[in-house]
PDB file of C-alpha atoms in Angstrom:
ATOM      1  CA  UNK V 229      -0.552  14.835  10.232  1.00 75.00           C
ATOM      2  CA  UNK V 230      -2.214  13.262   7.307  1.00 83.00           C
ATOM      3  CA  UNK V 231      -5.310  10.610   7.698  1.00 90.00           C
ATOM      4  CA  UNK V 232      -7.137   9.005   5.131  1.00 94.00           C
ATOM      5  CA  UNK V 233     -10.998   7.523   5.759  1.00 95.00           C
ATOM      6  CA  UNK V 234     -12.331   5.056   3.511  1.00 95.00           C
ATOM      7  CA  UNK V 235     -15.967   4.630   4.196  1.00 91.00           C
ATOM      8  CA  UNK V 236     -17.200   0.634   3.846  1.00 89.00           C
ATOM      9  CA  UNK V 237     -15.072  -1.815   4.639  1.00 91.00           C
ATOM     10  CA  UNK V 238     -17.212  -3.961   2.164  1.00 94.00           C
ATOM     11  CA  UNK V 239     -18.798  -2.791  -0.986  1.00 96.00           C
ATOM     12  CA  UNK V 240     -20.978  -5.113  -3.094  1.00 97.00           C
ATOM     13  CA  UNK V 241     -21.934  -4.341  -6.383  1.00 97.00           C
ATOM     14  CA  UNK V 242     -23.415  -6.634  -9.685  1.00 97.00           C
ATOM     15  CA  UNK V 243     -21.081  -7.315 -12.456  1.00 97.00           C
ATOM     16  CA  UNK V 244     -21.666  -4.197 -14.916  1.00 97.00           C
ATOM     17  CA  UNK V 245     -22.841  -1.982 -12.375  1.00 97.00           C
ATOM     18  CA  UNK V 246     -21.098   1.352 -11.156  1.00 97.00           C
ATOM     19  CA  UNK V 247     -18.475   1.049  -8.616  1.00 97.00           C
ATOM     20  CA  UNK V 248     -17.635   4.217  -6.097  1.00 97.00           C
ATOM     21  CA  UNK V 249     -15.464   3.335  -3.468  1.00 98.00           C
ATOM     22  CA  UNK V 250     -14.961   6.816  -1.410  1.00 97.00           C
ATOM     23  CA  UNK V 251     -11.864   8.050  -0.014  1.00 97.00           C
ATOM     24  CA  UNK V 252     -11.759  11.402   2.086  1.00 97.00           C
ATOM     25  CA  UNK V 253      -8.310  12.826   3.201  1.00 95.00           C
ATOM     26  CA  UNK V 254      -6.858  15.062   5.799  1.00 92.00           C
ATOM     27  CA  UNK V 255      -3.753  17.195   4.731  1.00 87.00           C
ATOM     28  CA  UNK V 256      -2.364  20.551   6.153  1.00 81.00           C
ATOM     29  CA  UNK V 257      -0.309  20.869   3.034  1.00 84.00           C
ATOM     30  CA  UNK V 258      -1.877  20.298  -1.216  1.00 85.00           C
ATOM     31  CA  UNK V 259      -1.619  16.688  -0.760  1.00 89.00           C
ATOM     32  CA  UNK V 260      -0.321  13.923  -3.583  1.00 92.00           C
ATOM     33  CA  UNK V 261      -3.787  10.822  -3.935  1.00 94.00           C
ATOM     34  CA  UNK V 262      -3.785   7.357  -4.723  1.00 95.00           C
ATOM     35  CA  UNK V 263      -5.233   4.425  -4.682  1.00 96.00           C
ATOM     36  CA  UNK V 264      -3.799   1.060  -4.725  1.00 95.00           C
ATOM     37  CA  UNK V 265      -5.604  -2.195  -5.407  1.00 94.00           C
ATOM     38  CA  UNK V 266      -4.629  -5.574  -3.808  1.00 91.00           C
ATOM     39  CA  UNK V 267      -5.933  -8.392  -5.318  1.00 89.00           C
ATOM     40  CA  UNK V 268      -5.917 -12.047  -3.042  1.00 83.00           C
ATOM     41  CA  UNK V 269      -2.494 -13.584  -2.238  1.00 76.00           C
ATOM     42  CA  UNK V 270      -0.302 -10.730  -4.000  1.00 80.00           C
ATOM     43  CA  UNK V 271       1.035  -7.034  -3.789  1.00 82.00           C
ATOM     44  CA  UNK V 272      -0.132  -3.703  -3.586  1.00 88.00           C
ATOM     45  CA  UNK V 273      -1.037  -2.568  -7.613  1.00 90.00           C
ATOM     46  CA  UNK V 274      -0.983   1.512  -8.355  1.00 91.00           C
ATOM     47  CA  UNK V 275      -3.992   1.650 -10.191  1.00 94.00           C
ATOM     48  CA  UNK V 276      -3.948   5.521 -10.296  1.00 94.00           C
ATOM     49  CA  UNK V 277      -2.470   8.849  -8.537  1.00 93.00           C
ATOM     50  CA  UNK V 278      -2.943  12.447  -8.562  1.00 93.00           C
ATOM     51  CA  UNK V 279      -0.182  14.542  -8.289  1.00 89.00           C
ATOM     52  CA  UNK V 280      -0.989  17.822  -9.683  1.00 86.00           C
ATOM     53  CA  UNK V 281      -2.868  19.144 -12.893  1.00 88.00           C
ATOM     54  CA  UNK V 282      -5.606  17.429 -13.995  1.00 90.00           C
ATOM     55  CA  UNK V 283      -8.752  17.350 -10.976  1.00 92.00           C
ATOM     56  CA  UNK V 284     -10.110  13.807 -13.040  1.00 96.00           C
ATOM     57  CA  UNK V 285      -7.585  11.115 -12.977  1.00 96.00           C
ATOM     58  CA  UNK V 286      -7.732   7.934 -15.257  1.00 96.00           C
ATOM     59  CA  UNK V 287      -6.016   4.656 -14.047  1.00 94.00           C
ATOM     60  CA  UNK V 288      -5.646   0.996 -15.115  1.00 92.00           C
ATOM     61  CA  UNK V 289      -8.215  -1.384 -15.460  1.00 93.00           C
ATOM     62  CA  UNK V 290     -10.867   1.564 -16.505  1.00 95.00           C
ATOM     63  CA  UNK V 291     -11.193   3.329 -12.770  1.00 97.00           C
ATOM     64  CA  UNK V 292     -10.717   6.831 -12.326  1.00 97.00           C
ATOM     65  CA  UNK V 293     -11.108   9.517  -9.555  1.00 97.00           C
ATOM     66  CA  UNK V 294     -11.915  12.912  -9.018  1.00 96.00           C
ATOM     67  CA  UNK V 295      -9.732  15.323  -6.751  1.00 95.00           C
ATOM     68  CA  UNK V 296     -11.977  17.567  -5.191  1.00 95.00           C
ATOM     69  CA  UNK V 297     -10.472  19.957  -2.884  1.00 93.00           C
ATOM     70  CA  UNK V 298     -13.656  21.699  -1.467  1.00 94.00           C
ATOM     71  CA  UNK V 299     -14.622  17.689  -0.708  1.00 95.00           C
ATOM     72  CA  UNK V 300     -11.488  17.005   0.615  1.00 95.00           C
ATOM     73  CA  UNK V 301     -12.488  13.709  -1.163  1.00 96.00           C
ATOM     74  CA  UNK V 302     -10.837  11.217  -4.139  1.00 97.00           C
ATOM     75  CA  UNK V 303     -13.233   9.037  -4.841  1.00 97.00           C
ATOM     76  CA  UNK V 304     -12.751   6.402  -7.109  1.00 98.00           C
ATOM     77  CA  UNK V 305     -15.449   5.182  -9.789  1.00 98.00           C
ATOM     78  CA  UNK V 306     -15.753   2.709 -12.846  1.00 98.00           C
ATOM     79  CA  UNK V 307     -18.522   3.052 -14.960  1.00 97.00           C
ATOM     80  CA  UNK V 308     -18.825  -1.222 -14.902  1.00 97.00           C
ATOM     81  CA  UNK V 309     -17.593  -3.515 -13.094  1.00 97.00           C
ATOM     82  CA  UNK V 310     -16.097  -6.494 -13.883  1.00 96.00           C
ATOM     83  CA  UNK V 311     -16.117 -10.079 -11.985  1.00 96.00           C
ATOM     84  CA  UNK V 312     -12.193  -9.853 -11.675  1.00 95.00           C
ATOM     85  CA  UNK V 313     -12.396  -6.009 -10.027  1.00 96.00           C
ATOM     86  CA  UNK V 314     -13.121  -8.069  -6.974  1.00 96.00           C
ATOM     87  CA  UNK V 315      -9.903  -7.125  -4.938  1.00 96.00           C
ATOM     88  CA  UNK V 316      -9.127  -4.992  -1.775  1.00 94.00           C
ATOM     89  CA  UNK V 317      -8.850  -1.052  -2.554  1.00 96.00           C
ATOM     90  CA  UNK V 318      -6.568   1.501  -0.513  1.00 95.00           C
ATOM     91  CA  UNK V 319      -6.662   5.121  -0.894  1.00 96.00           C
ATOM     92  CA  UNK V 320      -3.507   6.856   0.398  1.00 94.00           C
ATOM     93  CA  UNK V 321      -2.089  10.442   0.531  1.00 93.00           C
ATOM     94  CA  UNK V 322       1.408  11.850   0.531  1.00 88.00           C
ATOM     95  CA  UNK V 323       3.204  15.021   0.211  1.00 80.00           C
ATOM     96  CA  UNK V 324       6.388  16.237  -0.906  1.00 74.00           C
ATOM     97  CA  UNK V 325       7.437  15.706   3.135  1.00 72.00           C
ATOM     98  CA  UNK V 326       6.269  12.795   4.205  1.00 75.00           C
ATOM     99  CA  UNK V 327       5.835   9.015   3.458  1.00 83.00           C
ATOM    100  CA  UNK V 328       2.509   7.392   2.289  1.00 89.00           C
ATOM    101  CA  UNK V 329      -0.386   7.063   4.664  1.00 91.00           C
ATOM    102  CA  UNK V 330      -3.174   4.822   3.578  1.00 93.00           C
ATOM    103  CA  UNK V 331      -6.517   4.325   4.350  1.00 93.00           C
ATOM    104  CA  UNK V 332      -8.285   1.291   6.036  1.00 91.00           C
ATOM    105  CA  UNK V 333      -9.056  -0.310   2.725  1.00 93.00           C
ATOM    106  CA  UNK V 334     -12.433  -1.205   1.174  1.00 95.00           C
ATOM    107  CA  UNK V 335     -13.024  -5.402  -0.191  1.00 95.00           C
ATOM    108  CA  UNK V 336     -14.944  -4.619  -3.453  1.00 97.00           C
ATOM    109  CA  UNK V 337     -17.325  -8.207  -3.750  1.00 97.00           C
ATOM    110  CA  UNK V 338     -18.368  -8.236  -7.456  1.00 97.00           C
ATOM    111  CA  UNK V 339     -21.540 -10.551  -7.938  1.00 96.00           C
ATOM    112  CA  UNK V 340     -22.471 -12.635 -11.308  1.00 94.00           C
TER     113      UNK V 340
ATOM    114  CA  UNK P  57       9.252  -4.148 -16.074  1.00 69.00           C
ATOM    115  CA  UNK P  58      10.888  -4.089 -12.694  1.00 72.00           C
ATOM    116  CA  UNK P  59       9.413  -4.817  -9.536  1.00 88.00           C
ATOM    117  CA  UNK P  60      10.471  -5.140  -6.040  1.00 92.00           C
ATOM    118  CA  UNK P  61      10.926  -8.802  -4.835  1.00 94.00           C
ATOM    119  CA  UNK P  62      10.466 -10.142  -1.335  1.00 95.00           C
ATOM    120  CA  UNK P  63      11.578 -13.322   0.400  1.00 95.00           C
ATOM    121  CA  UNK P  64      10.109 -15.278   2.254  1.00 96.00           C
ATOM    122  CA  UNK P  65       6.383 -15.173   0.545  1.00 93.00           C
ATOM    123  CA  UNK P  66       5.303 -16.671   4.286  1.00 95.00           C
ATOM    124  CA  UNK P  67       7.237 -17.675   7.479  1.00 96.00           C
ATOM    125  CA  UNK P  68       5.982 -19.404  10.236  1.00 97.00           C
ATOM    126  CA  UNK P  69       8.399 -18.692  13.565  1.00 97.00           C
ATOM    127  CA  UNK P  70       8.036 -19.384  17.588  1.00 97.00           C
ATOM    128  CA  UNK P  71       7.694 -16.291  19.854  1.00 97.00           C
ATOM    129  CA  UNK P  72      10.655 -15.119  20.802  1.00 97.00           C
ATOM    130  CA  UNK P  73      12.727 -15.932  17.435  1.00 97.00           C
ATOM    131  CA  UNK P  74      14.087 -13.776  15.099  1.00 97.00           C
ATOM    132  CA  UNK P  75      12.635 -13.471  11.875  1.00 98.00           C
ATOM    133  CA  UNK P  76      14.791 -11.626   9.178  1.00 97.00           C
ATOM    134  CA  UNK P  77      12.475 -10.422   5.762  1.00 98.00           C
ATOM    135  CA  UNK P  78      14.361  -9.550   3.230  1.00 97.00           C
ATOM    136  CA  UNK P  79      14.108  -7.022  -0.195  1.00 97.00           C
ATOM    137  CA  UNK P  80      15.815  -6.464  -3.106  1.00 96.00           C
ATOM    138  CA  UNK P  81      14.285  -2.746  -4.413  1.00 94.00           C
ATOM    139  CA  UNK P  82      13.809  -2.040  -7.738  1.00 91.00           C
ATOM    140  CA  UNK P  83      17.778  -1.514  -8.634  1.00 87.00           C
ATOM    141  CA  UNK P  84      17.893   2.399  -9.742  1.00 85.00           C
ATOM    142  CA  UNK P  85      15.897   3.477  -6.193  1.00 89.00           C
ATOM    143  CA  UNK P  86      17.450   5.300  -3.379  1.00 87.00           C
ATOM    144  CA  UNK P  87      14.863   5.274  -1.402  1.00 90.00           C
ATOM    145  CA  UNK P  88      13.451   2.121   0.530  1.00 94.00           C
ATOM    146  CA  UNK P  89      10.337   1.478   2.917  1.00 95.00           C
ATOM    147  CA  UNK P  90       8.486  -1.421   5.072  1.00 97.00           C
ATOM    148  CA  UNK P  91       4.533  -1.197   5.700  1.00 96.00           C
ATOM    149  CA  UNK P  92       2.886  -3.496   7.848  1.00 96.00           C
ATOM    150  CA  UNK P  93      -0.330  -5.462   7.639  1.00 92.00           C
ATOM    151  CA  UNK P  94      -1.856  -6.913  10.416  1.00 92.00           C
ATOM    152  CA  UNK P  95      -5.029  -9.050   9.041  1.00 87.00           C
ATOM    153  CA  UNK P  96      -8.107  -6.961   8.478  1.00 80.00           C
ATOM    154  CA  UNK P  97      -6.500  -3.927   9.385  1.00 84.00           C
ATOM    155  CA  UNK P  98      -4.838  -0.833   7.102  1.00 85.00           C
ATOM    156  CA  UNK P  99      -1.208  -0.761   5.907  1.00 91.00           C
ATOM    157  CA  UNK P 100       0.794   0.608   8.396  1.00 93.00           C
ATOM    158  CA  UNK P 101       4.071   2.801   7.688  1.00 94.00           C
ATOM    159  CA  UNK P 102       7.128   1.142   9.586  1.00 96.00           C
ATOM    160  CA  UNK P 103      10.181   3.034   8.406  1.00 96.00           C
ATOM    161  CA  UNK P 104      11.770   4.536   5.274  1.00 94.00           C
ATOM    162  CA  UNK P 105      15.401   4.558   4.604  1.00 93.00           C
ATOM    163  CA  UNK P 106      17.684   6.757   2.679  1.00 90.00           C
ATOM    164  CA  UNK P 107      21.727   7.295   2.186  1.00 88.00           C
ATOM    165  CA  UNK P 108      22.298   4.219   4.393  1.00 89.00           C
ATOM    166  CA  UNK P 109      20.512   5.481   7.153  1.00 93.00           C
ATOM    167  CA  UNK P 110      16.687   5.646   8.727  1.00 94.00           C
ATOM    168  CA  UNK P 111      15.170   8.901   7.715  1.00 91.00           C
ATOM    169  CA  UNK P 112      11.658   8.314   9.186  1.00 91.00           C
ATOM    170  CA  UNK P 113      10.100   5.765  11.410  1.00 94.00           C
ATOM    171  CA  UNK P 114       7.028   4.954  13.123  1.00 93.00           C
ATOM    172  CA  UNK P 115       6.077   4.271  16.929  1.00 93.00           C
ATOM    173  CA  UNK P 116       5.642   0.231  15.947  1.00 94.00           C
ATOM    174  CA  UNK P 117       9.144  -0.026  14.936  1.00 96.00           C
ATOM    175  CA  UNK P 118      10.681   0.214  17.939  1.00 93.00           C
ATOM    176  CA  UNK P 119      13.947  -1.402  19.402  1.00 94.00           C
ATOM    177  CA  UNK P 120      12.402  -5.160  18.566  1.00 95.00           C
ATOM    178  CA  UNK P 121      13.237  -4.071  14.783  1.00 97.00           C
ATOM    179  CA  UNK P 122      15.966  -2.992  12.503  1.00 97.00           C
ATOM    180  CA  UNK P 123      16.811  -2.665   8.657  1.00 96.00           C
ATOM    181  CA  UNK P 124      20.242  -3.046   6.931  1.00 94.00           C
ATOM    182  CA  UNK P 125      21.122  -2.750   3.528  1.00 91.00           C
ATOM    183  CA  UNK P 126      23.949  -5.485   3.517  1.00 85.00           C
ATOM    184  CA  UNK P 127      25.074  -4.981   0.105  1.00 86.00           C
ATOM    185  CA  UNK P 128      23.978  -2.827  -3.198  1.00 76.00           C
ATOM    186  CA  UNK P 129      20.578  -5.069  -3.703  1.00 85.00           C
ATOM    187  CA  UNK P 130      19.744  -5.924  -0.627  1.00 92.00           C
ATOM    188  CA  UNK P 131      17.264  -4.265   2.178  1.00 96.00           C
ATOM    189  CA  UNK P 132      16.295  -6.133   5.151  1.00 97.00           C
ATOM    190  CA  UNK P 133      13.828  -5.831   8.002  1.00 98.00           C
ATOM    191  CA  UNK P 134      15.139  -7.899  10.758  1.00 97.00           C
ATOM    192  CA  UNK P 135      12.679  -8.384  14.145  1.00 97.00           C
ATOM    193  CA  UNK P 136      14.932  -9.534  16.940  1.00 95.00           C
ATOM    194  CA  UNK P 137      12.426 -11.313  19.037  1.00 94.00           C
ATOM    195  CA  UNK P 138       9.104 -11.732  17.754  1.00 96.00           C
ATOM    196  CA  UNK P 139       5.802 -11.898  19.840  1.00 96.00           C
ATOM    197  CA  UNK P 140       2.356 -13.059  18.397  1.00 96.00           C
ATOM    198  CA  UNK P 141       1.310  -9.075  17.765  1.00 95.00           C
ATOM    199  CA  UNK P 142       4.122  -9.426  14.789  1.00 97.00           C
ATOM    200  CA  UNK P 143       1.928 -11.522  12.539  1.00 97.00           C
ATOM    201  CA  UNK P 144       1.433  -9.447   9.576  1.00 96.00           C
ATOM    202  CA  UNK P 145       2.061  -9.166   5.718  1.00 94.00           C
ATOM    203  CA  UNK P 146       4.878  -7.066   5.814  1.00 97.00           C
ATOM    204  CA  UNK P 147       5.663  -5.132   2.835  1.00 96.00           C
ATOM    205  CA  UNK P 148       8.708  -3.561   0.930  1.00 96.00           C
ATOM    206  CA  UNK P 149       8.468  -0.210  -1.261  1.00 94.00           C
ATOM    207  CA  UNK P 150      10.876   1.596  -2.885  1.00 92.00           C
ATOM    208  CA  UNK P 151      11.104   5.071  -4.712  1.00 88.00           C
ATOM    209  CA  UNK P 152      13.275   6.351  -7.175  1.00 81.00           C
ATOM    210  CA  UNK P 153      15.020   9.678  -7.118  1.00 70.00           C
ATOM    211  CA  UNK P 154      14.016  13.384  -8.818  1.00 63.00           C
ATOM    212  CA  UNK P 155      10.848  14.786  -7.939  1.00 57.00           C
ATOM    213  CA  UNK P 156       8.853  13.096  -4.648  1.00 62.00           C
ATOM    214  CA  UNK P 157       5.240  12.453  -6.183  1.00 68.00           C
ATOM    215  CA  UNK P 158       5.133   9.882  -3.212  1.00 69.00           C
ATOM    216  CA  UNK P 159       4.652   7.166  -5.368  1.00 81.00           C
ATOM    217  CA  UNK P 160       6.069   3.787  -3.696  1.00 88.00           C
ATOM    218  CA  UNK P 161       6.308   0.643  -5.732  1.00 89.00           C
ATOM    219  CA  UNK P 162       5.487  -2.427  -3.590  1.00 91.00           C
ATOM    220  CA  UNK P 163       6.807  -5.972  -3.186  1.00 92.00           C
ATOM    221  CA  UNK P 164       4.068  -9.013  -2.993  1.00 90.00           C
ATOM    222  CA  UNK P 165       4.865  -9.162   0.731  1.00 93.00           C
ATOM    223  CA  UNK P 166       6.121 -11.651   3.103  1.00 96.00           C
ATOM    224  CA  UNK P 167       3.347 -13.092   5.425  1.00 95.00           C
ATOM    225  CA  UNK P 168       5.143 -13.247   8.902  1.00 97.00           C
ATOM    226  CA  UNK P 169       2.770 -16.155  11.519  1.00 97.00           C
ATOM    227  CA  UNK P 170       4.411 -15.777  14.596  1.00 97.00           C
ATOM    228  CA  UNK P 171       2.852 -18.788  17.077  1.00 96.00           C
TER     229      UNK P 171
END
């Protein structure tokens, strides 16, 4: 079965200031990544996924994440953050087999 | 671009009433999905379907619920009698067909309040 852990529910950072949000995943097969972004009062956004290839992923919005298989981790990183990245942020993992599992989410708080 | 669509964006029912959600996937996708959102809590996989049929569900959906795909647009999640553990954002995802990369494209939800 395939788990995902987020760790921090909440994440605070200053506007211009590195995010990382971390995501660690449990697979038994080379799983598929992604993380989703919800932002208040609407849907859940791909912002980017990793399928195969490339280990450094680059999404929308300026975010990217790094597949690390010895990590088991998919972390997900933006060099600055912005007053409107302030949104809730899901990591999930699939496989060719199975349907999506996502993490617990983490609420990124993004402070003048 | 398209996008899936779901109606209502928030329903407010008794306990005990049922509550149909409904979907329209993005039009060229085969393959069709409801997640579940209890408040502060993850999403949580309900079912997918495929082919007119349920090809994977999860221990929450269980007899209480049902999907249909009335007509070529259409997919519906239907809860037959609802108790106050059914308040949730429940979402709608759909997939299109060739290679499974697993990526789902979401609706904006509907917000089910059950009282």
């Amino acid at each position: 079965a395939q788990s995902v852990t987020q760790l921090g529910s909440h994440v605070s950072v200053s506007e211009g200031a590195l995010v990382l949000l971390r995501c660690n995943y449990s697979s038994s097969v080379p799983p598929y990544l992604f993380w989703y972004v919800q932002y208040p009062n609407q849907g859940l956004q791909l912002l980017l996924k990793y399928t195969t290839g490339a280990t450094l992923v680059k999404g929308i919005n300026g975010f990217e994440a790094e597949f690390k298989k010895s990590e088991t981790s998919f972390h997900l990183t933006k060099p600055s953050a912005h007053m409107s990245d302030a949104a809730e942020y899901f990591c999930a993992v699939s496989d060719p087999y199975s349907t999506l599992t996502f993490g617990k989410g983490t609420m990124l708080l993004v402070s003048p | 671009e398209p996008e899936v669509t779901q109606t209502p964006s928030h329903q407010v029912t008794q306990m005990g009433q049922e509550v149909i959600l409904r979907c329209v996937p993005i039009s060229n996708h085969l393959y069709f999905y409801w997640y579940r959102q209890i408040l502060g809590q993850k999403v949580e996989f309900l079912v997918s379907f495929y082919n007119n049929e349920i090809s994977e569900k999860s221990e929450i959906f269980d007899d209480q619920f049902s999907v249909e795909r009335p007509d070529g647009s259409n997919f519906t999640l239907k809860i037959r009698s609802t108790k106050l553990e059914d308040s949730a954002m429940y979402f709608c995802a759909s997939r299109g067909t060739g290679t499974n990369t697993g990526e789902l494209f979401f609706g904006e939800g509907s917000r089910l309040t059950v009282l």
